[in-house]
Amino acid sequence: MRYDQLTIEEKSAVIQMAWEDRTSFETIQERTGLSESEVIELMRSELRAGSFKIWRQRMKGRVTKHRALRDRSMKFHDRHIADHRRANC
């Protein structure tokens, strides 16, 4: 699914998950079908330029955004964390 086919509520949910440190890009893809690059495109198109820049700086190198980079000792499961999140509509 392309991000431009999402409803406003779905875009809001993706943006919220993308800002969350513990919700991985893999979880976002499982829930929405959007790849990491599509999430980046969505964030670029929906956020102000300054907000996008801040978000990209936060996400670069953040191991919690990629399951494969996480330390096995981390005691959370991002699928469960993302389940209780709701979009700000």
CSV table of C-alpha atoms in Angstrom, one decimal:
chain,number,residue,atom,x,y,z
A,1,MET,CA,0.0,0.0,0.0
A,2,ARG,CA,1.3,3.4,-0.8
A,3,TYR,CA,1.2,6.1,1.9
A,4,ASP,CA,-0.9,8.4,-0.3
A,5,GLN,CA,-3.7,5.8,-0.3
A,6,LEU,CA,-4.0,6.0,3.5
A,7,THR,CA,-6.8,7.8,5.3
A,8,ILE,CA,-6.0,10.8,7.5
A,9,GLU,CA,-6.5,8.5,10.6
A,10,GLU,CA,-4.2,5.9,9.2
A,11,LYS,CA,-1.5,8.5,8.4
A,12,SER,CA,-1.8,9.8,11.9
A,13,ALA,CA,-1.3,6.3,13.3
A,14,VAL,CA,1.7,5.7,11.2
A,15,ILE,CA,3.2,9.1,12.2
A,16,GLN,CA,2.6,8.3,15.9
A,17,MET,CA,4.3,4.9,15.5
A,18,ALA,CA,7.2,6.4,13.6
A,19,TRP,CA,7.8,8.9,16.4
A,20,GLU,CA,7.7,6.2,19.1
A,21,ASP,CA,11.2,5.0,19.9
A,22,ARG,CA,10.1,1.4,20.7
A,23,THR,CA,7.9,0.8,17.7
A,24,SER,CA,10.2,-0.7,15.0
A,25,PHE,CA,9.8,-0.1,11.3
A,26,GLU,CA,9.1,-3.9,11.0
A,27,THR,CA,6.0,-3.5,13.2
A,28,ILE,CA,4.9,-0.5,11.2
A,29,GLN,CA,5.2,-2.6,8.0
A,30,GLU,CA,3.3,-5.5,9.5
A,31,ARG,CA,0.4,-3.2,10.6
A,32,THR,CA,0.3,-0.9,7.5
A,33,GLY,CA,2.2,-2.5,4.7
A,34,LEU,CA,4.5,0.5,4.4
A,35,SER,CA,8.2,-0.2,4.2
A,36,GLU,CA,10.8,1.9,6.0
A,37,SER,CA,11.4,4.0,2.9
A,38,GLU,CA,7.7,4.6,2.5
A,39,VAL,CA,7.4,5.7,6.1
A,40,ILE,CA,10.2,8.2,5.5
A,41,GLU,CA,8.4,9.5,2.4
A,42,LEU,CA,5.2,9.8,4.4
A,43,MET,CA,6.9,11.7,7.2
A,44,ARG,CA,8.6,14.0,4.7
A,45,SER,CA,5.3,14.8,3.0
A,46,GLU,CA,3.2,15.2,6.2
A,47,LEU,CA,5.6,16.9,8.6
A,48,ARG,CA,7.0,20.5,8.4
A,49,ALA,CA,10.6,20.5,7.1
A,50,GLY,CA,12.0,21.3,10.6
A,51,SER,CA,10.0,18.5,12.3
A,52,PHE,CA,11.0,16.0,9.6
A,53,LYS,CA,14.7,17.0,10.1
A,54,ILE,CA,14.4,16.5,13.9
A,55,TRP,CA,12.7,13.1,13.4
A,56,ARG,CA,15.3,11.9,10.9
A,57,GLN,CA,18.1,12.9,13.3
A,58,ARG,CA,16.3,11.0,16.1
A,59,MET,CA,15.9,7.9,14.0
A,60,LYS,CA,19.4,7.7,12.5
A,61,GLY,CA,21.3,5.0,14.4
A,62,ARG,CA,18.5,4.3,16.9
A,63,VAL,CA,18.7,0.6,17.4
A,64,THR,CA,15.1,0.3,18.8
A,65,LYS,CA,13.7,1.2,15.3
A,66,HIS,CA,15.1,-2.1,13.9
A,67,ARG,CA,14.5,-5.4,15.5
A,68,ALA,CA,17.7,-6.9,14.1
A,69,LEU,CA,19.8,-4.2,15.8
A,70,ARG,CA,18.3,-4.6,19.2
A,71,ASP,CA,20.1,-6.1,22.1
A,72,ARG,CA,18.5,-9.4,23.1
A,73,SER,CA,18.4,-8.2,26.7
A,74,MET,CA,15.7,-5.6,25.9
A,75,LYS,CA,12.7,-6.6,27.8
A,76,PHE,CA,9.9,-5.2,25.6
A,77,HIS,CA,8.1,-6.4,22.6
A,78,ASP,CA,7.1,-3.6,20.2
A,79,ARG,CA,4.1,-5.4,18.8
A,80,HIS,CA,2.5,-5.3,22.2
A,81,ILE,CA,3.4,-1.7,22.8
A,82,ALA,CA,2.0,-0.5,19.5
A,83,ASP,CA,-1.3,-2.4,20.1
A,84,HIS,CA,-2.5,0.1,22.7
A,85,ARG,CA,-1.6,3.2,20.8
A,86,ARG,CA,-4.3,5.2,19.2
A,87,ALA,CA,-4.1,7.9,16.5
A,88,ASN,CA,-4.8,11.5,17.6
A,89,CYS,CA,-7.8,12.2,15.5
